[in-house]
Each structure stands twice: as structure tokens, then as C-alpha cells.
XYZ file of C-alpha atoms in Angstrom:
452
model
C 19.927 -23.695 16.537
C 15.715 -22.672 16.545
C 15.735 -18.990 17.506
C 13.381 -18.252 20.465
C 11.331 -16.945 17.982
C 10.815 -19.489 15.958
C 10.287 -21.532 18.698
C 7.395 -19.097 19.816
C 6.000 -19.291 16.369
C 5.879 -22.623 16.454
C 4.360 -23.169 19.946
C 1.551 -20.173 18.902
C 1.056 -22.035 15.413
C 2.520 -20.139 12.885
C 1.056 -19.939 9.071
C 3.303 -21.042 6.770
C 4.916 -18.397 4.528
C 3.191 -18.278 1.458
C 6.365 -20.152 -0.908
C 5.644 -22.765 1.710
C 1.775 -22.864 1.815
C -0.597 -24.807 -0.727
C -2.879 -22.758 -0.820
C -0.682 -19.968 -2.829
C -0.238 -22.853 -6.043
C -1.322 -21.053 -9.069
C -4.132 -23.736 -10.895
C -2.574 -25.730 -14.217
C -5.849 -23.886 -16.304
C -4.925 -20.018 -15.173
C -4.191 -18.926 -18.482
C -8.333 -20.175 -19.245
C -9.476 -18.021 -16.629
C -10.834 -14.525 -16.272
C -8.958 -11.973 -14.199
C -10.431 -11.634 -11.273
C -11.384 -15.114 -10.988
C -11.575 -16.644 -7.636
C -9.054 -20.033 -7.876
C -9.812 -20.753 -4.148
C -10.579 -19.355 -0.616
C -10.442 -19.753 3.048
C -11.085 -18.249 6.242
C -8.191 -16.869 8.454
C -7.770 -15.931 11.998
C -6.530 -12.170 11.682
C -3.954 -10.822 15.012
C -2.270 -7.664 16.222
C 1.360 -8.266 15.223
C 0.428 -11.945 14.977
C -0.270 -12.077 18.886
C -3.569 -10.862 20.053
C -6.572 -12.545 17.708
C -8.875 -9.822 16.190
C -12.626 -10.160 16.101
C -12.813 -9.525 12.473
C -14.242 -11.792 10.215
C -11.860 -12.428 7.518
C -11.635 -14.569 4.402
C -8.325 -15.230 1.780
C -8.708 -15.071 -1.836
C -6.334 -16.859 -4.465
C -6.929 -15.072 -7.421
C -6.332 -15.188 -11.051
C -4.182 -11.735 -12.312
C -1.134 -10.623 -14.325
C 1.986 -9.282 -14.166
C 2.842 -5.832 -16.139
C 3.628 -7.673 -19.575
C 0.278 -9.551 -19.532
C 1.020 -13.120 -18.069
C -1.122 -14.183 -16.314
C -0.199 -15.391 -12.402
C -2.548 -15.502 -9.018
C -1.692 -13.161 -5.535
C -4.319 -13.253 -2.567
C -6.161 -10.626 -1.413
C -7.507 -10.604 2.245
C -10.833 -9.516 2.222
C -12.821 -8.462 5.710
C -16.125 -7.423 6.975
C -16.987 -5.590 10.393
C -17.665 -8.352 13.048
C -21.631 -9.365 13.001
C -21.793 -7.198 9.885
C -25.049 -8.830 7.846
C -23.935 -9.972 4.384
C -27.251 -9.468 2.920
C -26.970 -5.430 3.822
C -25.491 -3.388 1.183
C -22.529 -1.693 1.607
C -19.125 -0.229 -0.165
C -15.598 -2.163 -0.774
C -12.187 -0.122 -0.293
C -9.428 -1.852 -1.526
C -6.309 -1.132 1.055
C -2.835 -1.521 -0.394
C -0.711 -1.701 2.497
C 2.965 -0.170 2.262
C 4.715 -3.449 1.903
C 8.226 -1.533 0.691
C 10.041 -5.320 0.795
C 10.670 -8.107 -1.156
C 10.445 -10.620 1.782
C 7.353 -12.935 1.757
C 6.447 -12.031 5.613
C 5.680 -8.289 4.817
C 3.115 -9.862 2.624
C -0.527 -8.406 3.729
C -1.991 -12.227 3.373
C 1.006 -13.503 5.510
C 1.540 -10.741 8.068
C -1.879 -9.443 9.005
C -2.434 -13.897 10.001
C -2.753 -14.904 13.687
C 0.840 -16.687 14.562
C 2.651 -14.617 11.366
C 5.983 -13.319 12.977
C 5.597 -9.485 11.689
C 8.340 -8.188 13.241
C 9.700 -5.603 10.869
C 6.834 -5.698 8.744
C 4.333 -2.534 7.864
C 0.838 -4.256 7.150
C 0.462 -5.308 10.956
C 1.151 -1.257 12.197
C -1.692 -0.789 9.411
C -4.462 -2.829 10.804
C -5.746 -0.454 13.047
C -6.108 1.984 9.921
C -8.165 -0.739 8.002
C -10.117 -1.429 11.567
C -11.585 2.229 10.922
C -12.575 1.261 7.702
C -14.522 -1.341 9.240
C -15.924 0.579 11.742
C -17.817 2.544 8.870
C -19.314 -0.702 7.670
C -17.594 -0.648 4.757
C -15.982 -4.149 3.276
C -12.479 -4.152 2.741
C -9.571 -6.030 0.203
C -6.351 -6.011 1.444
C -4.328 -7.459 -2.085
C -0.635 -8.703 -1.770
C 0.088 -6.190 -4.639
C 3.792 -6.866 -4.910
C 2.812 -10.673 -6.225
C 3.870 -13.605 -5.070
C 7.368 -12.631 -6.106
C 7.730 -9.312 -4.335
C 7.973 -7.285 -7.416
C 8.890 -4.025 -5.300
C 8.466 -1.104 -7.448
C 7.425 -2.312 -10.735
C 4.811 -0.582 -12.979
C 1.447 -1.019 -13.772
C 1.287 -4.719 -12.095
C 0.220 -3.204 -8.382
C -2.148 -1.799 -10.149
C -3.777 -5.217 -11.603
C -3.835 -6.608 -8.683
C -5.441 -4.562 -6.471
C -8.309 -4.219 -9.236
C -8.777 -7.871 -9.616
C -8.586 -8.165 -5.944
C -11.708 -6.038 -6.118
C -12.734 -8.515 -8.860
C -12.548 -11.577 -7.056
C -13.647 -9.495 -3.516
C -16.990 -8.485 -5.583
C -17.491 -11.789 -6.492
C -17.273 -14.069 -2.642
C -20.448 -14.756 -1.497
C -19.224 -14.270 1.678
C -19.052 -10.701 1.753
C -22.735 -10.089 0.184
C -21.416 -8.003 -2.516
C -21.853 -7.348 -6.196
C -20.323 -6.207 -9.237
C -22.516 -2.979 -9.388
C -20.948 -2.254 -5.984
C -19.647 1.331 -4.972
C -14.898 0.878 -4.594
C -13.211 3.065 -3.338
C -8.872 2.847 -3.267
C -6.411 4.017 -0.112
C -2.968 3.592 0.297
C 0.234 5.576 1.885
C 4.072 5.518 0.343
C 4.533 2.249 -1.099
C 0.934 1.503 -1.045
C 0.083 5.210 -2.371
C 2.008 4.151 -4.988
C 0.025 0.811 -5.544
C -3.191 3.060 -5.331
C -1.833 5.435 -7.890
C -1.386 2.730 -10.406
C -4.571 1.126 -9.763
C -6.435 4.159 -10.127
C -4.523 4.913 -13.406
C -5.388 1.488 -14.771
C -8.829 1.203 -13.983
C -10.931 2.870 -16.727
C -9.105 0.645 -19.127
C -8.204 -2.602 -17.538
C -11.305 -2.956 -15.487
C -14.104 -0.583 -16.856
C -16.741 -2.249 -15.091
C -15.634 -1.510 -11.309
C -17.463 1.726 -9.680
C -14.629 3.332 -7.996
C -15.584 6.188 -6.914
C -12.829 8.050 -5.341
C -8.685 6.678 -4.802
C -6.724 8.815 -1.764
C -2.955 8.102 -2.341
C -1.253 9.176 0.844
C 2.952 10.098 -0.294
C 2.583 8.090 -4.012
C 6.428 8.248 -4.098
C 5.758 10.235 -7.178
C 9.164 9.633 -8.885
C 10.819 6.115 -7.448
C 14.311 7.351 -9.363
C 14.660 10.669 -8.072
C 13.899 8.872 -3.961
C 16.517 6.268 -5.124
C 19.294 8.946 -5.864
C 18.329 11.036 -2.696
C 18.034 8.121 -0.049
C 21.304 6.440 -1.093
C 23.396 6.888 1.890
C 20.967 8.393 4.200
C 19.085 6.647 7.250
C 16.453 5.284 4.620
C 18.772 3.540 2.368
C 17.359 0.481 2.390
C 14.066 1.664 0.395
C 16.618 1.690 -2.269
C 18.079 -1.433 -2.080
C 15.172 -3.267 -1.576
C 13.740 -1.281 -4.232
C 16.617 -2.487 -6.777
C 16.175 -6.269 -5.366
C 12.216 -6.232 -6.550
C 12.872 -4.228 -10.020
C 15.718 -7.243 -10.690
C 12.771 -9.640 -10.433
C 10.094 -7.531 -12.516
C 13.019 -6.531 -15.305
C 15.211 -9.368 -16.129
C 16.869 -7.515 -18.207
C 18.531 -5.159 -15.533
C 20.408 -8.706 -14.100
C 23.241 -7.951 -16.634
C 23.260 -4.047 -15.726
C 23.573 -4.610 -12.509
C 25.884 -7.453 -12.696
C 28.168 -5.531 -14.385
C 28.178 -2.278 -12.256
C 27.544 -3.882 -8.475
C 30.426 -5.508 -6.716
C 30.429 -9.182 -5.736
C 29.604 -7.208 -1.891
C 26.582 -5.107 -3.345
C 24.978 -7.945 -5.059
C 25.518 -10.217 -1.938
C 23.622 -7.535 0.103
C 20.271 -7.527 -2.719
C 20.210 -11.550 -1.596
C 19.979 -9.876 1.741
C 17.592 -7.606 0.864
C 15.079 -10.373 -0.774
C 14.757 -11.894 3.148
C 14.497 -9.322 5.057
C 11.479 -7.442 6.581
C 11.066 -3.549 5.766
C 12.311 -2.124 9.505
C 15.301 -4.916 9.020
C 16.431 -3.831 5.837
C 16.414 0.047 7.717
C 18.756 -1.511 10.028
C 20.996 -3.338 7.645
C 21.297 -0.235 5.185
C 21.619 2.740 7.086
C 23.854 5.195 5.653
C 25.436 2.457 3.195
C 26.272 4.081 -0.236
C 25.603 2.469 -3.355
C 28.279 4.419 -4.955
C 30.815 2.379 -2.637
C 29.767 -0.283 -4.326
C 29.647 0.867 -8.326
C 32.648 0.268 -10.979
C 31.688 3.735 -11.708
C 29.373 6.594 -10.501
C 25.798 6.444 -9.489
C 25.682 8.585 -12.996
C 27.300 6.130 -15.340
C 24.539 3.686 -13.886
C 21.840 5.860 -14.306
C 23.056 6.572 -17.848
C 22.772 3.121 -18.546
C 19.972 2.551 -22.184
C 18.218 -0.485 -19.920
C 18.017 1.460 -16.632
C 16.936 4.717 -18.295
C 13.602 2.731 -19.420
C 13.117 1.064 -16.800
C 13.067 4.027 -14.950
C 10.709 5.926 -17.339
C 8.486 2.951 -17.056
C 7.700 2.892 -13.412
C 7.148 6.553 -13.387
C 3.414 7.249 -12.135
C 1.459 10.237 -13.408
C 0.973 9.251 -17.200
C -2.812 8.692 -17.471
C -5.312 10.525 -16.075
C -7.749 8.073 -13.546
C -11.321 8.485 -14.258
C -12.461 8.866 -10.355
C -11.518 11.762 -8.515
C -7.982 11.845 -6.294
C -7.100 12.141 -3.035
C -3.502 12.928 -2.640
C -1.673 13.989 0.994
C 1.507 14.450 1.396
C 4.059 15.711 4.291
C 5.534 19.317 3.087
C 8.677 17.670 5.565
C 8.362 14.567 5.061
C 11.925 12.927 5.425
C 11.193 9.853 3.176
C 9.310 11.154 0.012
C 10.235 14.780 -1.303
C 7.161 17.131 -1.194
C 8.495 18.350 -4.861
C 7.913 14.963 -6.427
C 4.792 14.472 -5.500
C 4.358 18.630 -6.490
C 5.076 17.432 -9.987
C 3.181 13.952 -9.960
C 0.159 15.981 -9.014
C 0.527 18.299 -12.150
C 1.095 15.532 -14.305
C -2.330 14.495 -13.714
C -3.812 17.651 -13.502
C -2.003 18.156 -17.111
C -3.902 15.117 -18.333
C -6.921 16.387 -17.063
C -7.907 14.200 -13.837
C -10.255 15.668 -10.856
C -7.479 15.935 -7.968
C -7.454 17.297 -4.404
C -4.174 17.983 -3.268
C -3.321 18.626 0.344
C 0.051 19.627 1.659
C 0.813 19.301 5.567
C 3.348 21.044 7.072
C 3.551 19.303 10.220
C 4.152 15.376 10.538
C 7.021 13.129 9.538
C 6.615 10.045 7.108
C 4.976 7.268 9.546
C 3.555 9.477 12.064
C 0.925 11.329 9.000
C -0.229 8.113 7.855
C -2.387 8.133 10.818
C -2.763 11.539 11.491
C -4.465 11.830 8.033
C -6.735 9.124 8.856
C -9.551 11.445 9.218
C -9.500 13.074 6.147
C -9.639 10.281 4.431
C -12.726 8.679 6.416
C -14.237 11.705 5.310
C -13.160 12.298 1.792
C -14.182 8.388 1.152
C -17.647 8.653 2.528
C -18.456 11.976 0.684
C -17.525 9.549 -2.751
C -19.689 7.384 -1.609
C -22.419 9.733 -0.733
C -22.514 10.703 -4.123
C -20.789 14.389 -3.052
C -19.005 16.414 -6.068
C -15.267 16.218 -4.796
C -13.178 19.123 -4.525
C -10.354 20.112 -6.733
C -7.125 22.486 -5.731
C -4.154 22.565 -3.954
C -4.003 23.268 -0.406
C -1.349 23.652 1.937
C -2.489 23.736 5.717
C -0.606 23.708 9.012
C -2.094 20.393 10.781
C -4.762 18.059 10.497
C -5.138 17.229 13.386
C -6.242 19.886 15.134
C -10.069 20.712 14.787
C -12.344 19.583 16.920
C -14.005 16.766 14.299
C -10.182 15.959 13.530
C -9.682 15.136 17.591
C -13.040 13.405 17.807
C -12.356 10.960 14.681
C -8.162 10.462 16.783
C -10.299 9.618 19.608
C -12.286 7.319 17.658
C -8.795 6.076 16.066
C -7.239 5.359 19.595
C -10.966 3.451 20.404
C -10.148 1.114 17.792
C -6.395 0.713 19.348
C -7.752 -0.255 22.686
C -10.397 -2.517 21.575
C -7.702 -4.307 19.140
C -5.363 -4.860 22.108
C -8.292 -6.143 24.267
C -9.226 -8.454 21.442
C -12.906 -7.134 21.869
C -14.714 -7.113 18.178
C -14.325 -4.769 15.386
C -17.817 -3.750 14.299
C -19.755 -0.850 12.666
C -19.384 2.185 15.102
C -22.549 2.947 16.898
C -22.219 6.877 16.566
C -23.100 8.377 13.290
C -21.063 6.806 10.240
C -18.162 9.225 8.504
C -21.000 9.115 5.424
C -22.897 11.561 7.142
C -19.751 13.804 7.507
C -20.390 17.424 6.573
C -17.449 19.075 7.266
C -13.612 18.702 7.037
C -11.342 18.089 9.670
C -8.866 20.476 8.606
C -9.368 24.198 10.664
C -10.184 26.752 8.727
C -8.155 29.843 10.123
C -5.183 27.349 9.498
C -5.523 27.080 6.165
C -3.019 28.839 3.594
C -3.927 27.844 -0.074
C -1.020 27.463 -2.405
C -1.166 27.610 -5.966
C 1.648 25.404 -7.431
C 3.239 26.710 -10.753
């Protein structure tokens, strides 16, 4: 029987999911074409969870990139501009890499972020309003389905490809006015942090003509084995499974490892995992053990010659990026441990990259994706104002308590209500975050931390 929600989808028109949409069909010539390379495009009808239509004009990209061995495939990117904005102006491009953290086509950014796309579960639609502030600078955004058209969840380097030819083929649509000599800048949080880790990692070598400026990775995951091991069996255990599901698709080779430890249950429960949204999966794993479901220990699996590089590979932190890092990260945070992304940040220092590091005390996982909103307005438009970025490691109370920090969540909530009215997303009338002086962070509540 048609759930009532399908039936709603289908009365509201509904975009196909992308395995069942045209317009996702890689070209039979891809292998002849440049990364980056625009195969085709379209405009699309953006919506607040799929209901309320945005005022945002908005464009999809099929593009030409690879996976992490080198073969080449296409993803889309969604690429925006404020509403009215003139093409012919000049302005910057941050590429946005949402927190996808699923395997299931409708967490995809080109699929959920659509007018009619049933996003229930899914992060990228609780992230528009974040991108709507990027708009509201004037700055032109690309919004990349990182995880591929497969929902490679957690695999190295690839996110990283993709969100740079995103910026590739974003540079290169009329459309947006843009150019190759254009100012980038990179944001994600969590899963996407992780995305804009990689990317920023990969740039200097795999795409050496892109101006980024500046990447602010919001909780990178810093070390996806160690959050495996500690959210097995917890309230978040289905960041793990889901986790497992994508790194089955990127790794072939791990189908026989985890053939032979997983019960007939476990592996049942991964075909699960590949359809469900990212809330969903919450639901459906909660407090389930993997160990429940082993031949032996979580130990004799993690002992295992394939898994152990595997899990080396996906590690972040290796290569120092060439632009200067933003990281944030929740000294609480219930999701990603504060010490992993401690020692992800020294890794990079190690190899000799330009990061600032800021610790928060107070906020939990979701909740300080938007409460460090401001920051990173700020900390973008200083790259792009040509401002010599700070390095250090800070640990500070809030951020969200100063009186620019209040102004810029008042701003924030502005965007809300004129998303939920459906009224148009434009360039803010007040001074842009470019002209920012000053951080949002208070300075009596600062308390600087030096990490050994």
C-alpha cells in the first residue's frame, strides 16, 4: 500500500531520486574529459524540507570526477547565487559540503535540498539556512554530493575530488558569472568537516589552479576508527554502521572481511543501513552492539591485515593544505571526541599547515554547527579580504555570547523567518561580514590552551 507520504510526494511533485533520474547518467566519453568538466546542467526549484519553495536561484551540475583510485565517474554539485544577485558582479565561491553521514540516495545534497524531495531524516535540508547566510554575503555557493553517486560514506581522498571539481565545473557555468581566477573558500561540519578536510588536503596537488583561500572544518571526525570503536553501542550507533555500509562500497575488498566476521543478522542490517536516511538509521541503531554480532571480538576485527589499511587510509591529517584552516570543535561534544580532533590538529601543525584551532566548551554536536556560524562568516570574509589569518589554539567558554556574536544569531534567525515565509534570499542590506573587524568570541571569556 502507497504510504501517505508517498502519496504527498507525489501530489507535491516529487524529483526523482537520483538512481532513478536521467539526468545523473554518466556520458559514454567520461574517461575523454577533464575533471571538472560540466557533462550537463539544469535549473532546480530549491525548498525548506522539500515544502516551502526558496527564492534562491539555483542551478545542478553533472560533472566529470573520480573516485579515490583514479576512475573517473560524475556526482552533481548544486550551485546557488543570492536572489537578483547580478552575474556580471564579481564575487567569491564557497564550496559547502553538507554532513550527509548516509549511504541513502535522499540525504544526497542534489536530491534533498529539491522542492518535493521527502527529507525527512536527512541533514542537508536542516543546513540550508547555514548556506542561506552564505548567500546573504553575496557570495556564490557549490553544494557537491561528495559521497558520489554511490554513497561512499567515509572513504578517503574521493570527498575531497569532488568537492574541488565541483568548484571546477561551478567556476566554469556561465550562469553564475564566475571565473577560474576566482577567490574559494571550503566549510563543512562532522561528516562534511571531514569532506572539507580532504578537499583542503588535496587541493595544492590535485587542483593547483583553484584560489582557495581559507577551508573551516567544523568537528572533521579526525580519526573515523577510533568514533567507530567508541559509538558502537551508544545512542549514535548508527554513524557506525552506516559508516561500515559506505566503506563496503569504496573497499571491495573488506566484502570478504566482513562476510566472514558479521552474522547473517549484522549484514542484513548494512542492507538496512544503505536505505535509510541519517536520523532513521539513529533510530534503527541505538544502543545495538556490533560485538553482538562478531564471530569474535571487535579486536580480532580490527586486527584484521585488510581492515587495518583501510583504516590507515581514511585517516585525515597526512598532508599539510596550502590555505590556512579553520577548525571548531565542541570540548563536549557527544558525537566526535575533542581528543581526536586534538591530535588531527597537530598532525597538521606537524606538517607545517597555517591552522586556527578553537575549542568550545559549551554546545553539543548539532546545536554548535549553528552556533559557530558566526565565526565562520567572519573568518571566511577576512580570507577573502586578503587578512593574514591567525594561528593557535584557543579554548573559550561560548561563542555566542558577544554582542557581534548575538547580532550575526539575529541575522541567522532573519534568514529562518524569511525561509519559512518563502520571501527571497538576497545579499543583506547591512554591511557585508567582509568588512568584519572583530571576532565574535568575548574576550574576558577567553582561556588559551596550549595543546602538548
Amino acid at each position: 500500500m502507497t504510504s501517505l507520504l508517498d502519496r504527498a510526494a507525489t501530489l507535491r511533485g516529487a524529483p526523482s531520486l537520483p538512481p532513478d533520474d536521467p539526468f545523473y547518467i554518466a556520458p559514454p566519453d567520461l574517461e575523454t574529459l577533464a575533471p571538472g568538466t560540466v557533462v550537463r546542467s539544469r535549473s532546480v526549484e530549491l525548498a525548506l524540507f522539500g515544502m516551502v519553495p526558496q527564492r534562491i536561484a539555483a542551478w545542478q551540475l553533472l560533472y566529470r570526477t573520480c573516485d579515490l583510485d583514479g576512475n573517473a565517474e560524475v556526482t552533481v554539485t548544486t550551485v546557488l547565487l543570492p536572489w537578483g544577485a547580478d552575474p556580471r558582479e564579481s564575487r567569491p565561491l564557497v564550496s559547502f559540503q553538507c554532513a550527509i553521514d548516509a549511504v541513502a540516495p535522499q540525504c544526497f545534497p542534489s536530491y534533498a535540498l529539491r522542492r518535493g524531495a521527502q527529507t525527512i531524516g536527512s541533514i542537508a535540508p536542516l543546513e540550508l539556512p547555514i548556506i542561506a547566510m552564505a548567500l546573504r554575503q553575496g557570495w556564490a555557493v557549490s553544494v557537491p554530493d561528495h559521497e558520489g553517486l554511490d554513497g561512499r560514506f567515509g572513504a578517503a581522498r574521493e570527498p575531497g575530488y569532488r568537492a574541488l571539481d565541483g568548484i571546477r565545473a561551478a567556476l566554469s557555468f556561465g550562469a553564475l558569472g564566475l571565473s577560474p581566477s576566482n577567490q574559494v573558500a571550503l566549510w563543512g561540519y562532522s561528516g562534511g568537516g571531514l569532506a572539507t578536510a580532504w578537499a583542503a588536503e588535496l587541493a595544492a596537488e590535485y587542483a593547483p589552479e583553484l584560489d582557495i583561500v581559507g577551508a573551516a572544518a567544523g568537528s572533521p571526525v579526525g580519526d573515523p576508527a577510533a568514533a567507530f570503536v567508541r559509538l558502537n553501542g551508544g545512542w549514535f550507533a548508527g554513524f557506525p554502521a552506516a559508516f561500515v555500509a559506505g566503506l563496503r562500497r569504496a573497499y571491495p575488498e573488506l566484502v570478504p572481511v566482513l562476510e566472514d566476521h558479521f552474522d547473517t543478522r549484522f549484514r542484513a542490517l548494512l542492507g538496512e543501513a544503505e536505505q535509510r536516511s541519517t536520523f532513521a538509521l539513529l533510530l534503527r541503531f541505538a544502543r545495538r552492539d556490533v560485538a553482538s554480532h562478531l564471530r569474535g571480538g571487535i579486536a580480532e576485527l580490527l586486527a584484521e591485515p585488510v581492515l587495518r589499511r583501510v583504516l590507515t587510509d581514511i585517516e585525515p591529517g597526512g598532508k599539510a593544505p596550502a590555505a590556512p584552516l579553520l577548525v571548531v570543535q565542541g570540548v563536549r561534544d557527544e558525537v566526535i571526541a575533542v581528543a581526536d580532533i586534538d591530535a588531527h590538529v597537530r598532525r597538521y601543525e606537524r606538517a607545517g599547515a597555517t591552522v586556527r584551532y578553537l575549542r568550545i566548551r559549551n554546545g553539543s554536536h548539532l546545536p554548535l554547527e549553528f552556533l559557530v556560524v558566526p565565526v565562520v562568516i567572519d573568518w571566511l570574509a577576512d580570507r577573502f579580504a586578503g587578512r593574514q589569518a591567525e594561528t593557535g589554539t584557543e579554548t573559550v567558554t561560548s561563542v555566542a555570547r558577544s554582542v557581534r556574536a548575538v547580532r550575526k544569531h539575529l541575522e541567522f534567525l532573519q534568514v529562518v523567518l524569511t525561509m519559512v515565509a518563502g520571501r527571497s534570499i538576497g545579499v543583506a542590506d547591512a554591511p557585508s561580514a567582509s568588512a568584519a573587524q572583530s571576532s565574535p568570541l568575548v574576550p574576558e571569556e577567553r582561556e588559551v590552551l596550549r595543546i602538548s
